[in-house]
mmCIF file of C-alpha atoms in Angstrom:
data_model
loop_
_atom_site.group_PDB
_atom_site.id
_atom_site.type_symbol
_atom_site.label_atom_id
_atom_site.label_comp_id
_atom_site.label_asym_id
_atom_site.label_seq_id
_atom_site.Cartn_x
_atom_site.Cartn_y
_atom_site.Cartn_z
ATOM 1 C CA UNK K 1 97.549 27.489 53.454
ATOM 2 C CA UNK K 2 99.798 25.008 51.708
ATOM 3 C CA UNK K 3 99.139 23.346 48.349
ATOM 4 C CA UNK K 4 100.347 19.743 48.292
ATOM 5 C CA UNK K 5 101.153 19.252 44.613
ATOM 6 C CA UNK K 6 101.382 15.481 44.813
ATOM 7 C CA UNK K 7 98.002 15.256 46.527
ATOM 8 C CA UNK K 8 96.492 17.552 43.876
ATOM 9 C CA UNK K 9 97.843 15.366 41.081
ATOM 10 C CA UNK K 10 96.507 12.183 42.655
ATOM 11 C CA UNK K 11 93.099 13.642 43.510
ATOM 12 C CA UNK K 12 92.700 15.131 40.026
ATOM 13 C CA UNK K 13 93.690 11.822 38.446
ATOM 14 C CA UNK K 14 91.236 9.876 40.616
ATOM 15 C CA UNK K 15 88.428 12.333 39.900
ATOM 16 C CA UNK K 16 89.000 12.142 36.152
ATOM 17 C CA UNK K 17 88.930 8.340 36.346
ATOM 18 C CA UNK K 18 85.581 8.638 38.090
ATOM 19 C CA UNK K 19 84.218 11.146 35.548
ATOM 20 C CA UNK K 20 85.698 9.561 32.415
ATOM 21 C CA UNK K 21 82.417 8.240 31.029
ATOM 22 C CA UNK K 22 80.652 11.572 31.528
ATOM 23 C CA UNK K 23 83.518 13.557 30.010
ATOM 24 C CA UNK K 24 83.489 11.270 26.983
ATOM 25 C CA UNK K 25 79.747 11.714 26.580
ATOM 26 C CA UNK K 26 80.085 15.503 26.749
ATOM 27 C CA UNK K 27 82.755 15.448 24.063
ATOM 28 C CA UNK K 28 80.695 13.197 21.805
ATOM 29 C CA UNK K 29 77.983 15.834 21.949
ATOM 30 C CA UNK K 30 80.307 18.498 20.550
ATOM 31 C CA UNK K 31 83.428 16.808 19.164
ATOM 32 C CA UNK K 32 84.977 13.457 18.404
ATOM 33 C CA UNK K 33 84.628 11.989 21.884
ATOM 34 C CA UNK K 34 88.305 11.659 22.765
ATOM 35 C CA UNK K 35 88.585 14.289 25.508
ATOM 36 C CA UNK K 36 87.938 11.874 28.350
ATOM 37 C CA UNK K 37 90.527 9.454 27.008
ATOM 38 C CA UNK K 38 93.098 12.203 26.486
ATOM 39 C CA UNK K 39 92.628 13.743 29.925
ATOM 40 C CA UNK K 40 92.638 10.385 31.705
ATOM 41 C CA UNK K 41 95.613 9.133 29.700
ATOM 42 C CA UNK K 42 97.635 12.256 30.439
ATOM 43 C CA UNK K 43 96.939 12.033 34.146
ATOM 44 C CA UNK K 44 97.762 8.335 34.258
ATOM 45 C CA UNK K 45 101.082 9.025 32.556
ATOM 46 C CA UNK K 46 101.853 11.947 34.857
ATOM 47 C CA UNK K 47 101.233 9.818 37.956
ATOM 48 C CA UNK K 48 103.312 6.972 36.554
ATOM 49 C CA UNK K 49 106.153 9.320 35.646
ATOM 50 C CA UNK K 50 106.035 11.013 39.033
ATOM 51 C CA UNK K 51 106.186 7.618 40.769
ATOM 52 C CA UNK K 52 109.210 6.346 38.830
ATOM 53 C CA UNK K 53 112.167 5.618 41.117
ATOM 54 C CA UNK K 54 114.521 7.307 38.652
ATOM 55 C CA UNK K 55 112.564 10.574 38.636
ATOM 56 C CA UNK K 56 115.095 13.377 38.859
ATOM 57 C CA UNK K 57 113.341 15.507 41.459
ATOM 58 C CA UNK K 58 110.732 17.943 40.238
ATOM 59 C CA UNK K 59 107.300 18.747 41.563
ATOM 60 C CA UNK K 60 104.068 17.025 40.635
ATOM 61 C CA UNK K 61 102.473 19.899 38.700
ATOM 62 C CA UNK K 62 105.656 20.380 36.699
ATOM 63 C CA UNK K 63 105.483 16.710 35.733
ATOM 64 C CA UNK K 64 101.822 17.150 34.827
ATOM 65 C CA UNK K 65 102.643 20.131 32.630
ATOM 66 C CA UNK K 66 105.445 18.291 30.844
ATOM 67 C CA UNK K 67 103.206 15.322 30.048
ATOM 68 C CA UNK K 68 100.364 17.433 28.686
ATOM 69 C CA UNK K 69 102.662 19.633 26.615
ATOM 70 C CA UNK K 70 104.604 16.745 25.114
ATOM 71 C CA UNK K 71 102.351 13.716 24.996
ATOM 72 C CA UNK K 72 98.638 14.521 25.202
ATOM 73 C CA UNK K 73 96.843 14.914 21.909
ATOM 74 C CA UNK K 74 93.862 16.950 20.864
ATOM 75 C CA UNK K 75 93.520 20.696 21.031
ATOM 76 C CA UNK K 76 93.158 20.769 24.793
ATOM 77 C CA UNK K 77 96.268 18.739 25.693
ATOM 78 C CA UNK K 78 98.914 21.396 24.994
ATOM 79 C CA UNK K 79 96.642 24.171 26.291
ATOM 80 C CA UNK K 80 96.207 22.412 29.619
ATOM 81 C CA UNK K 81 99.943 21.802 29.590
ATOM 82 C CA UNK K 82 100.498 25.552 29.455
ATOM 83 C CA UNK K 83 98.223 26.059 32.470
ATOM 84 C CA UNK K 84 99.841 23.367 34.589
ATOM 85 C CA UNK K 85 103.342 24.532 33.656
ATOM 86 C CA UNK K 86 102.692 28.173 34.506
ATOM 87 C CA UNK K 87 101.183 27.221 37.865
ATOM 88 C CA UNK K 88 104.129 24.923 38.595
ATOM 89 C CA UNK K 89 106.628 27.674 37.770
ATOM 90 C CA UNK K 90 104.826 30.166 40.013
ATOM 91 C CA UNK K 91 104.684 27.749 42.938
ATOM 92 C CA UNK K 92 108.352 26.835 42.494
ATOM 93 C CA UNK K 93 109.276 30.529 42.767
ATOM 94 C CA UNK K 94 108.201 30.481 46.398
ATOM 95 C CA UNK K 95 106.249 32.970 48.438
ATOM 96 C CA UNK K 96 102.677 32.615 49.622
ATOM 97 C CA UNK K 97 101.298 29.468 47.913
ATOM 98 C CA UNK K 98 97.827 30.857 47.234
ATOM 99 C CA UNK K 99 99.200 34.099 45.782
ATOM 100 C CA UNK K 100 101.647 32.087 43.682
ATOM 101 C CA UNK K 101 98.832 29.837 42.482
ATOM 102 C CA UNK K 102 96.855 32.937 41.529
ATOM 103 C CA UNK K 103 99.813 34.317 39.580
ATOM 104 C CA UNK K 104 100.336 30.989 37.813
ATOM 105 C CA UNK K 105 96.671 30.718 36.906
ATOM 106 C CA UNK K 106 96.690 34.234 35.432
ATOM 107 C CA UNK K 107 99.850 33.442 33.456
ATOM 108 C CA UNK K 108 98.332 30.179 32.245
ATOM 109 C CA UNK K 109 95.179 31.954 31.097
ATOM 110 C CA UNK K 110 97.252 34.551 29.229
ATOM 111 C CA UNK K 111 99.331 31.852 27.543
ATOM 112 C CA UNK K 112 96.265 29.858 26.518
ATOM 113 C CA UNK K 113 94.551 32.912 25.083
ATOM 114 C CA UNK K 114 97.710 33.926 23.271
ATOM 115 C CA UNK K 115 97.978 30.516 21.612
ATOM 116 C CA UNK K 116 94.329 29.577 21.193
ATOM 117 C CA UNK K 117 92.813 33.076 20.884
ATOM 118 C CA UNK K 118 89.639 32.065 22.743
ATOM 119 C CA UNK K 119 87.673 34.551 24.812
ATOM 120 C CA UNK K 120 85.029 34.107 27.465
ATOM 121 C CA UNK K 121 81.805 33.158 25.697
ATOM 122 C CA UNK K 122 83.447 31.100 22.961
ATOM 123 C CA UNK K 123 82.502 27.836 24.729
ATOM 124 C CA UNK K 124 85.978 26.592 25.535
ATOM 125 C CA UNK K 125 87.988 25.828 28.657
ATOM 126 C CA UNK K 126 88.581 29.597 28.958
ATOM 127 C CA UNK K 127 84.973 29.932 30.158
ATOM 128 C CA UNK K 128 85.957 28.046 33.327
ATOM 129 C CA UNK K 129 89.537 29.266 33.619
ATOM 130 C CA UNK K 130 88.917 33.013 33.357
ATOM 131 C CA UNK K 131 86.374 33.139 36.231
ATOM 132 C CA UNK K 132 88.730 31.059 38.370
ATOM 133 C CA UNK K 133 91.569 33.473 37.638
ATOM 134 C CA UNK K 134 89.326 36.419 38.557
ATOM 135 C CA UNK K 135 88.330 34.803 41.864
ATOM 136 C CA UNK K 136 91.957 34.127 42.721
ATOM 137 C CA UNK K 137 92.934 37.676 41.808
ATOM 138 C CA UNK K 138 90.295 38.998 44.215
ATOM 139 C CA UNK K 139 92.064 37.052 46.969
ATOM 140 C CA UNK K 140 90.805 36.883 50.510
ATOM 141 C CA UNK K 141 90.039 33.892 52.669
ATOM 142 C CA UNK K 142 88.726 30.909 50.790
ATOM 143 C CA UNK K 143 90.158 32.110 47.480
ATOM 144 C CA UNK K 144 90.832 28.568 46.249
ATOM 145 C CA UNK K 145 87.306 27.436 47.080
ATOM 146 C CA UNK K 146 85.928 30.553 45.396
ATOM 147 C CA UNK K 147 88.005 29.797 42.316
ATOM 148 C CA UNK K 148 86.702 26.230 42.197
ATOM 149 C CA UNK K 149 83.110 27.445 42.479
ATOM 150 C CA UNK K 150 83.676 30.096 39.805
ATOM 151 C CA UNK K 151 85.211 27.537 37.457
ATOM 152 C CA UNK K 152 82.275 25.177 37.992
ATOM 153 C CA UNK K 153 79.786 27.977 37.333
ATOM 154 C CA UNK K 154 81.673 28.995 34.205
ATOM 155 C CA UNK K 155 81.680 25.431 32.943
ATOM 156 C CA UNK K 156 77.951 25.084 33.642
ATOM 157 C CA UNK K 157 77.253 28.267 31.672
ATOM 158 C CA UNK K 158 78.812 26.785 28.534
ATOM 159 C CA UNK K 159 75.714 24.609 28.133
ATOM 160 C CA UNK K 160 73.890 27.681 26.869
ATOM 161 C CA UNK K 161 76.602 28.885 24.507
ATOM 162 C CA UNK K 162 77.117 28.431 20.789
ATOM 163 C CA UNK K 163 80.693 27.350 20.111
ATOM 164 C CA UNK K 164 82.819 29.858 18.225
ATOM 165 C CA UNK K 165 86.135 27.996 18.400
ATOM 166 C CA UNK K 166 87.342 24.492 17.598
ATOM 167 C CA UNK K 167 85.554 21.468 16.222
ATOM 168 C CA UNK K 168 82.299 22.246 18.016
ATOM 169 C CA UNK K 169 81.963 25.511 16.060
ATOM 170 C CA UNK K 170 80.971 23.498 12.993
ATOM 171 C CA UNK K 171 77.973 21.996 14.793
ATOM 172 C CA UNK K 172 76.273 25.277 15.589
ATOM 173 C CA UNK K 173 73.414 25.374 18.071
ATOM 174 C CA UNK K 174 73.335 21.594 18.353
ATOM 175 C CA UNK K 175 76.013 21.787 21.059
ATOM 176 C CA UNK K 176 73.663 23.706 23.336
ATOM 177 C CA UNK K 177 72.274 21.866 26.321
ATOM 178 C CA UNK K 178 75.518 20.172 27.354
ATOM 179 C CA UNK K 179 78.617 21.635 28.966
ATOM 180 C CA UNK K 180 81.916 22.025 27.159
ATOM 181 C CA UNK K 181 84.133 19.095 28.248
ATOM 182 C CA UNK K 182 87.313 21.170 28.363
ATOM 183 C CA UNK K 183 85.695 23.682 30.696
ATOM 184 C CA UNK K 184 84.477 20.857 32.922
ATOM 185 C CA UNK K 185 87.959 19.329 32.979
ATOM 186 C CA UNK K 186 89.426 22.650 34.110
ATOM 187 C CA UNK K 187 86.741 23.023 36.788
ATOM 188 C CA UNK K 188 87.613 19.556 38.067
ATOM 189 C CA UNK K 189 91.257 20.602 38.405
ATOM 190 C CA UNK K 190 90.349 23.612 40.537
ATOM 191 C CA UNK K 191 88.064 21.394 42.621
ATOM 192 C CA UNK K 192 91.015 19.078 43.279
ATOM 193 C CA UNK K 193 93.225 21.996 44.316
ATOM 194 C CA UNK K 194 90.608 23.514 46.632
ATOM 195 C CA UNK K 195 89.721 20.269 48.390
ATOM 196 C CA UNK K 196 93.378 19.311 48.888
ATOM 197 C CA UNK K 197 94.305 22.736 50.266
ATOM 198 C CA UNK K 198 91.298 22.875 52.602
ATOM 199 C CA UNK K 199 89.610 19.509 53.262
ATOM 200 C CA UNK K 200 86.838 21.286 55.175
ATOM 201 C CA UNK K 201 85.860 23.412 52.165
ATOM 202 C CA UNK K 202 82.349 22.755 50.875
ATOM 203 C CA UNK K 203 83.177 22.480 47.172
ATOM 204 C CA UNK K 204 81.020 20.001 45.215
ATOM 205 C CA UNK K 205 82.729 18.218 42.337
ATOM 206 C CA UNK K 206 81.611 19.716 39.013
ATOM 207 C CA UNK K 207 81.160 16.251 37.496
ATOM 208 C CA UNK K 208 81.247 12.645 38.591
ATOM 209 C CA UNK K 209 80.800 11.416 42.136
ATOM 210 C CA UNK K 210 84.337 12.057 43.359
ATOM 211 C CA UNK K 211 84.698 13.083 46.982
ATOM 212 C CA UNK K 212 87.722 14.504 48.834
#
């Protein structure tokens, strides 16, 4: 099973455009409301940079990682940049694409936890990323679809959590009832990957009305 990086970038960007209003509303519930703008802006810039005629080679997820590391603000921008960069590096190393994607996801999770120190249950993007990494590590047929479903379930579970990291931690129990926007954004990325790699996979989008 191949993973078309350009198609992933474009599908993720289109899905975030579709879900922008909902992502903004989620972030207003627990933060300053800029997550939707930051995620959409980073993806728009990554697509524009990838489409430039003077682009010096490079794969789409590497471009995505560079943009989020260097240009996207907020706490989540550089953390997502670490994830995208580690996945890009693993895919560029060759070998089975799904196994490489699994390795990159695990490396991205480790890097994010090393920098941000979040654990599962802290109500952050790690609550979606860690289950996805576990599903990929388990392997087997449909691993990408399983990872997307696990990420969506992890994001959904954040609605019942009290934030222990970041800006939302100052709000206390008032964040309960709505999902963490960073976790939802990560789940949407894994949805894009799964539906690009296998268009027949039955993987509902975790937010918005985007369809493969």
